[in-house]
Coordinates of C-alpha atoms and ligand atoms in Angstrom, one line a residue:
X246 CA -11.0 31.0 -32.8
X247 CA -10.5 34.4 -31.2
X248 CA -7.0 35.4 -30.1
X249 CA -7.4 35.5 -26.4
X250 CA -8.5 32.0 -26.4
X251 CA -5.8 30.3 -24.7
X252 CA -5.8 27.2 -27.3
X253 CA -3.6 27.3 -29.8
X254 CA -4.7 24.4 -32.2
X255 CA -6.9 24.8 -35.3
X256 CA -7.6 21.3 -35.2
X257 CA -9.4 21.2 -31.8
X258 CA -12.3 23.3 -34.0
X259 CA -13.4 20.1 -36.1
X260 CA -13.7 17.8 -33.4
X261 CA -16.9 17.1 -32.0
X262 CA -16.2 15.5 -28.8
X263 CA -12.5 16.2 -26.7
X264 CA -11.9 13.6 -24.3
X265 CA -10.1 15.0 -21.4
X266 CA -8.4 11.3 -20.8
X267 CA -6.6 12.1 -17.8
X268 CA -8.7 14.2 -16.3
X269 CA -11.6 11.7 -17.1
X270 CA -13.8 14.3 -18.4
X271 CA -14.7 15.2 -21.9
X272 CA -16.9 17.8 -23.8
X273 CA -20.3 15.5 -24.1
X274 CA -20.4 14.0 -20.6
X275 CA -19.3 16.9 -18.4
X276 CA -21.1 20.8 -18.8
X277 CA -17.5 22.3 -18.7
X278 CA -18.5 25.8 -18.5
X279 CA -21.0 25.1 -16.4
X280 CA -18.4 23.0 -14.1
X281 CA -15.2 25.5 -14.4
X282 CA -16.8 28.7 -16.2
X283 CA -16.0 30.8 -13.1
X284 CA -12.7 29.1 -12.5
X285 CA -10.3 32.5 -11.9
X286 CA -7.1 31.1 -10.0
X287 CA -5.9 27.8 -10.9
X288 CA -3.1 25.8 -8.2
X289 CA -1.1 23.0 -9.5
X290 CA 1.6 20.5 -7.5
X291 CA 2.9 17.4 -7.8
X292 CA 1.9 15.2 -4.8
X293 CA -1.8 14.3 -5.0
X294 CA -1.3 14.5 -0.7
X295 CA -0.1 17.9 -0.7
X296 CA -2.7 18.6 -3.2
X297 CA -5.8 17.9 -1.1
X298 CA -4.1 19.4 1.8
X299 CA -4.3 22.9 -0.5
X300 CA -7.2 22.2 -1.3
X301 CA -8.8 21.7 2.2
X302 CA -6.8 24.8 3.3
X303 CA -7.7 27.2 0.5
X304 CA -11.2 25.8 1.4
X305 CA -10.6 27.5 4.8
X306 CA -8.7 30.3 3.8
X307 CA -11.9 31.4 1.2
X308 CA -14.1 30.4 4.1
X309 CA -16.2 28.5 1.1
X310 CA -19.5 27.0 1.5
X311 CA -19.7 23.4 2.7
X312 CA -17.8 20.7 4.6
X313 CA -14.1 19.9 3.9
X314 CA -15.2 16.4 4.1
X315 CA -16.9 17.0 0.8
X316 CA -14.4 18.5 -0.8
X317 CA -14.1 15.9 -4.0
X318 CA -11.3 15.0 -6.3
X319 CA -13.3 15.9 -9.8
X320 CA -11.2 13.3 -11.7
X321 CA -11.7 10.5 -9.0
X322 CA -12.5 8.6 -12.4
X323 CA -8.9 8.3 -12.8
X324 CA -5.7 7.4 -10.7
X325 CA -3.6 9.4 -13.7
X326 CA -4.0 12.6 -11.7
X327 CA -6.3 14.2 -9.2
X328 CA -7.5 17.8 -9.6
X329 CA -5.0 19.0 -9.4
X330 CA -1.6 16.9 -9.2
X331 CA 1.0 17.0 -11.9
X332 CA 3.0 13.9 -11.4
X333 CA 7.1 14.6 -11.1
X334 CA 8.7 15.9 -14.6
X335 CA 8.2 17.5 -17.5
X336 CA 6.2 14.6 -19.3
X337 CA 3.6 14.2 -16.6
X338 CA 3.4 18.2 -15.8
X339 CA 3.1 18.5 -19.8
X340 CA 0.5 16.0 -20.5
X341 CA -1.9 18.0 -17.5
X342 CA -1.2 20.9 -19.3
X343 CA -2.6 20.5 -22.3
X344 CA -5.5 19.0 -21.1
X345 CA -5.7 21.9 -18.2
X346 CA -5.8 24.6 -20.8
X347 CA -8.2 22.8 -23.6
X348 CA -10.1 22.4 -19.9
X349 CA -10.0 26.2 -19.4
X350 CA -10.8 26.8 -23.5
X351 CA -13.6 24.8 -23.2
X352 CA -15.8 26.0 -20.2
X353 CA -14.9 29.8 -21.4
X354 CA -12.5 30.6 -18.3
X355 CA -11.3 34.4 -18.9
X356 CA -8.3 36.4 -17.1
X357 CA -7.4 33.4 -15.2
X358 CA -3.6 33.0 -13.1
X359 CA -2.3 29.5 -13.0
X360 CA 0.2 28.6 -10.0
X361 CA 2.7 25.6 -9.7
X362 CA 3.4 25.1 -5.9
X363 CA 6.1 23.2 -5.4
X364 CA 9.4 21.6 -3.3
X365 CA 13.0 22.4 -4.5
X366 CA 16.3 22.1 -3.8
X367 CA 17.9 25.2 -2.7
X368 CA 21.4 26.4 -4.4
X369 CA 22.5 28.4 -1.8
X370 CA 19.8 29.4 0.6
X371 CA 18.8 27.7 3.9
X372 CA 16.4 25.0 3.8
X373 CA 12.5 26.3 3.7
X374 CA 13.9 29.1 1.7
X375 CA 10.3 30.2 -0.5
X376 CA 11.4 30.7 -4.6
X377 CA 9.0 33.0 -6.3
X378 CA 10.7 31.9 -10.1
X379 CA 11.5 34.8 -12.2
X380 CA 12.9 32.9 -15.2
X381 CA 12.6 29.2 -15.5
X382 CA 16.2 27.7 -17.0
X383 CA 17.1 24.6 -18.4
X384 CA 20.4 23.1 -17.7
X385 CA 22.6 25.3 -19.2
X386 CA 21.1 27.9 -17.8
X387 CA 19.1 29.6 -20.4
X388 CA 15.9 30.6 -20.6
X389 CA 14.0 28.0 -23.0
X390 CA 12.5 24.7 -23.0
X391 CA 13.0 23.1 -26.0
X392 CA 10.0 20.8 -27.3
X393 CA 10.3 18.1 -30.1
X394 CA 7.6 18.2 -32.2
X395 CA 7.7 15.3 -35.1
X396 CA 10.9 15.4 -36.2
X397 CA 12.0 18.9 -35.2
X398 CA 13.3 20.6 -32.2
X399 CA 11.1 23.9 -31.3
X400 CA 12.5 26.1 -28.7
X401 CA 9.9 27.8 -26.5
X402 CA 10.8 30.8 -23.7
X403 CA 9.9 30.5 -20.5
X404 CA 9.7 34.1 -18.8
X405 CA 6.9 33.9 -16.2
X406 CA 4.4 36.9 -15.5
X407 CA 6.2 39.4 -14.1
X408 CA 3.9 42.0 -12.3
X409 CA 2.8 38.3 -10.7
X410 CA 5.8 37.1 -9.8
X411 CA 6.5 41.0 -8.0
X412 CA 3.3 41.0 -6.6
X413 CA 4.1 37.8 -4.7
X414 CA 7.2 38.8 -3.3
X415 CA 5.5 42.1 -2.1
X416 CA 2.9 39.8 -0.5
X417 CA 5.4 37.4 1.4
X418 CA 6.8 40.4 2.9
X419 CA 3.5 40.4 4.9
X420 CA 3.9 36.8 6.1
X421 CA 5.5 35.4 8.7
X422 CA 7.6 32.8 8.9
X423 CA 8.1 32.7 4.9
X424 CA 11.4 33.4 3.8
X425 CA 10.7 34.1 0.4
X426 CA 13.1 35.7 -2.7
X427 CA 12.9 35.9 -6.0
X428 CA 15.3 34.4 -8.8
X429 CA 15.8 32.1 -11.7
X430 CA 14.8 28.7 -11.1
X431 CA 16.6 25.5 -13.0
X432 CA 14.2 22.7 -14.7
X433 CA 16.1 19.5 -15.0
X434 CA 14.9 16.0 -16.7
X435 CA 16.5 14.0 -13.5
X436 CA 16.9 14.3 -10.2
X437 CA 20.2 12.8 -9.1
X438 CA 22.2 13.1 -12.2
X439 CA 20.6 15.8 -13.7
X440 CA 20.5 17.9 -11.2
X441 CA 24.8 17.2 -9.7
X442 CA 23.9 15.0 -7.2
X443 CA 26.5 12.7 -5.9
X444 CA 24.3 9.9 -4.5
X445 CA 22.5 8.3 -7.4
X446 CA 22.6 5.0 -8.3
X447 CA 25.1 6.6 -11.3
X448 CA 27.4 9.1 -11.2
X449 CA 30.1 10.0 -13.4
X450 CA 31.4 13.3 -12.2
X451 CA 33.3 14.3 -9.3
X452 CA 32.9 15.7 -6.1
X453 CA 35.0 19.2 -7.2
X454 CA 32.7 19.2 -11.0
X455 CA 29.3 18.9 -9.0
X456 CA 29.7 21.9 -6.8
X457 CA 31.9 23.9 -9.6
X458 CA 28.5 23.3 -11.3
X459 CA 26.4 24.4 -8.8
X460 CA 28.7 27.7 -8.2
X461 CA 27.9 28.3 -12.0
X462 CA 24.0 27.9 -11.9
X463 CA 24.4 30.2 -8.9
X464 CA 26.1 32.5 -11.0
X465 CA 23.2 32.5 -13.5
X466 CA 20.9 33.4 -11.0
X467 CA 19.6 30.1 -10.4
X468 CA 18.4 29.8 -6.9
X469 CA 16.3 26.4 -6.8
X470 CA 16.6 23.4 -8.8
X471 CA 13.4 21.6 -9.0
X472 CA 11.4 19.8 -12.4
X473 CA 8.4 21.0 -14.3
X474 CA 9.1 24.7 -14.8
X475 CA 10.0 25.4 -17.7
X476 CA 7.7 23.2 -19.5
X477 CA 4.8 25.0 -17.6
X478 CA 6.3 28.7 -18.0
X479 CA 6.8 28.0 -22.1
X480 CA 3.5 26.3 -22.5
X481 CA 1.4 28.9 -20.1
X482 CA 3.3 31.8 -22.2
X483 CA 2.2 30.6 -25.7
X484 CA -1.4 30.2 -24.2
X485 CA -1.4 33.4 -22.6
X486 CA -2.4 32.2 -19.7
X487 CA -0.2 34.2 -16.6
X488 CA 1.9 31.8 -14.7
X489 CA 3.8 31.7 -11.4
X490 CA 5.8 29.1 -10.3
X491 CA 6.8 29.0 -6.4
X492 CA 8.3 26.1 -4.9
X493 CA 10.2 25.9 -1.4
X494 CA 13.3 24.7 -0.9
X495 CA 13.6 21.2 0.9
X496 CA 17.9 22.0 1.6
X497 CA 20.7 23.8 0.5
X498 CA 22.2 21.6 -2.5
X499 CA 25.5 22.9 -1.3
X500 CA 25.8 21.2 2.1
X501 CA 24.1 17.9 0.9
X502 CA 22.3 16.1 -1.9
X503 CA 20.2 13.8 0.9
X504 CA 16.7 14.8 2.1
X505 CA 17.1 14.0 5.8
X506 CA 15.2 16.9 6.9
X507 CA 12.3 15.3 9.7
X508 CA 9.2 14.4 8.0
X509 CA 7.5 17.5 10.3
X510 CA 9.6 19.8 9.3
X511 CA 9.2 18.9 5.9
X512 CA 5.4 19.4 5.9
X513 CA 5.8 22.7 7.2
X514 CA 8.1 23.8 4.6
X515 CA 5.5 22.3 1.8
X516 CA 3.1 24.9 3.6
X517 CA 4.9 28.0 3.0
X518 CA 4.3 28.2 -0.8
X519 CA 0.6 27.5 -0.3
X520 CA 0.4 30.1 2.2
X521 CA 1.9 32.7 0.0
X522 CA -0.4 31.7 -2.6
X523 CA -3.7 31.3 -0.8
X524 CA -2.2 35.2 0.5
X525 CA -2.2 36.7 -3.4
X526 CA -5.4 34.5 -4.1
X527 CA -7.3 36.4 -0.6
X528 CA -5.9 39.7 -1.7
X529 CA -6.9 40.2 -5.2
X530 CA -10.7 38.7 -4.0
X531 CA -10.4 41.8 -1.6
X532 CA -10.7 39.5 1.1
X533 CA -7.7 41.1 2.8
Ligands
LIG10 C1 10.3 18.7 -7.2 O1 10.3 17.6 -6.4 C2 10.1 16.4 -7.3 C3 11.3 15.5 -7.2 O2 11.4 15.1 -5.9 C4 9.9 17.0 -8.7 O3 8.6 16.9 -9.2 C5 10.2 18.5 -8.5 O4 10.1 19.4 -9.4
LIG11 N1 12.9 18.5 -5.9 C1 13.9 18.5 -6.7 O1 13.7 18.4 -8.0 N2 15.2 18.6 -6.3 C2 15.5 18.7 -5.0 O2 16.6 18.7 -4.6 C3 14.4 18.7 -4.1 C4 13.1 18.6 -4.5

């Protein structure tokens, strides 16, 4: 196993099958490098809806042969995940990862970016605010995500690709209609307690500790609060595979902790990180 491989697992050499069990694919009934070998850019959210909805656009965007009628979820074999949809949290994002990246290993994929698009909540920025992450924090506001591994805890970093994450921003710049800036982004393990909010079926803090807590993460540099990233920044950095993470904000934690935005505007926010994305993905194919 060569060093740029993006595997990092000397055991995955002595098997002779892998089964891909979430993706419903595996090494002997799928040509993976036949399948994914040209795979270059790689776009990963959490709502299989939203999902297709890239997928469909990004088929337009490309202008890609065929009809977006055939555009085909490649693990239909499986309601676990569709190609590709994450799930919410770091257990479902982490359990597509792995199988992502032996997916990459194993059709030969080189110099490939991987992408999280995603929703968020905003700590102080208006509502549809794009986050282009630059550090992914946990909940204290540091820059790790910390993995147990038998009985041991292993802390990982989770600094995204930085000439990405700039290029991005440069890129929004060029759009309109998509507020974008760039800043540290907070991975929690919960929404509602978790993350400080006040309407949860629990809460144990008050009113005065929840936004003191907030002005702190603000402090850090946290801009959005959302669930997967630092898993995916820590596990794309130890496979060398370059990572962005860039998720719109669905309100401004500080006036609210309820999503009562309209369903319409809401859609339209979930667009603006796709069409930031689907900008980089046109511009470095040149088709821009
Ligand atoms: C953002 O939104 C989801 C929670 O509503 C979660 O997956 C996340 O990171
Ligand atoms: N996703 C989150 O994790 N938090 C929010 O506030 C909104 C979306």
């Amino acid at each position: 196993m060569s060093q740029e491989e993006y595997v990092k697992n000397p055991h995955l050499d002595t098997m002779n099958e892998d089964i891909l069990y979430h993706f419903s694919l595996s090494t002997k009934t799928h040509d993976l490098p036949q399948m994914f070998g040209d795979v270059k850019f790689v776009c990963v959210g959490g709502s299989a809806n939203r999902m297709r909805i890239f997928a469909e656009f990004i088929h337009e965007q490309l202008e890609l042969p065929g009809d977006l009628a055939d555009i085909k979820d490649i693990c239909e074999g499986t309601d676990r995940y569709s190609m590709y949809k994450h799930g919410m949290g770091v257990p479902s994002i982490s359990i597509m990862l792995h199988e992502l990246i032996k997916l990459l290993y194993h059709a030969r994929c080189r110099d490939v970016i991987i992408f999280r698009i995603g929703t968020s909540g905003g700590v102080g920025l208006p509502a549809g605010t794009v986050v282009i992450t630059d550090k992914a924090v946990d909940s204290f506001f540091r820059p790790q995500f910390e993995q147990v591994v038998l009985d041991k805890v292993i802390i990982r970093n989770t600094e995204l690709d930085k000439d990405v994450a700039q290029e991005l921003l440069q890129y929004s710049t060029e759009l309109p209609e998509t507020p974008t800036v760039i800043g540290n982004t907070m991975c929690t393990h919960d929404f509602y307690e978790g993350q400080g909010r006040l309407d949860g079926a629990l809460c144990t803090f008050s009113t005065e500790e929840k936004f003191e807590y907030l002005r702190k993460a603000s402090e850090a540099g946290v801009k959005n609060i959302e669930m997967e990233s630092t898993v995916f920044a820590a596990m794309c950095r130890v496979c060398n595979l370059k990572a962005a993470v860039v998720c719109v904000t669905l309100l401004n934690r500080f006036e609210g902790d309820q999503i009562s935005t309209p369903h319409c505007v809401l859609t339209e926010y979930q667009q603006r990180p796709q069409r930031l994305v689907a900008h980089f993905i046109k511009k470095r194919l040149g088709l821009l």
